CSV table of C-alpha atoms in Angstrom, one decimal:
chain,number,residue,atom,x,y,z
A,7,UNK,CA,5.2,17.8,71.0
A,8,UNK,CA,3.7,18.5,67.6
A,9,UNK,CA,2.6,22.0,68.6
A,10,UNK,CA,6.3,22.9,69.1
A,11,UNK,CA,7.1,21.7,65.6
A,12,UNK,CA,4.2,23.6,64.1
A,13,UNK,CA,5.2,26.8,66.0
A,14,UNK,CA,8.8,26.5,64.6
A,15,UNK,CA,7.6,26.0,61.0
A,16,UNK,CA,5.3,28.9,61.3
A,17,UNK,CA,8.0,31.1,62.7
A,18,UNK,CA,10.4,30.0,59.9
A,19,UNK,CA,7.8,30.8,57.2
A,20,UNK,CA,7.2,34.2,58.8
A,21,UNK,CA,10.9,35.0,59.0
A,22,UNK,CA,11.5,33.7,55.4
A,23,UNK,CA,8.7,36.0,54.1
A,24,UNK,CA,10.2,39.0,56.0
A,25,UNK,CA,13.7,38.3,54.7
A,26,UNK,CA,12.4,38.0,51.2
A,27,UNK,CA,10.6,41.4,51.6
A,28,UNK,CA,13.6,43.1,53.1
A,29,UNK,CA,16.1,41.1,51.0
A,30,UNK,CA,15.9,43.8,48.3
A,31,UNK,CA,16.5,46.7,50.7
A,32,UNK,CA,19.4,45.1,52.6
A,33,UNK,CA,21.3,42.7,50.3
A,34,UNK,CA,24.2,42.7,52.8
A,35,UNK,CA,22.1,41.4,55.7
A,36,UNK,CA,23.3,37.8,54.8
A,37,UNK,CA,26.9,38.8,54.9
A,38,UNK,CA,26.5,40.8,58.1
A,39,UNK,CA,25.1,37.8,60.0
């Protein structure tokens, strides 16, 4: 299903953007997870 792949890529992009934004506030989130 192409729709599933698109949904996953969109979610990944959204999460990546959020992580980049919150990356400065919580630099230890990577180590925590």
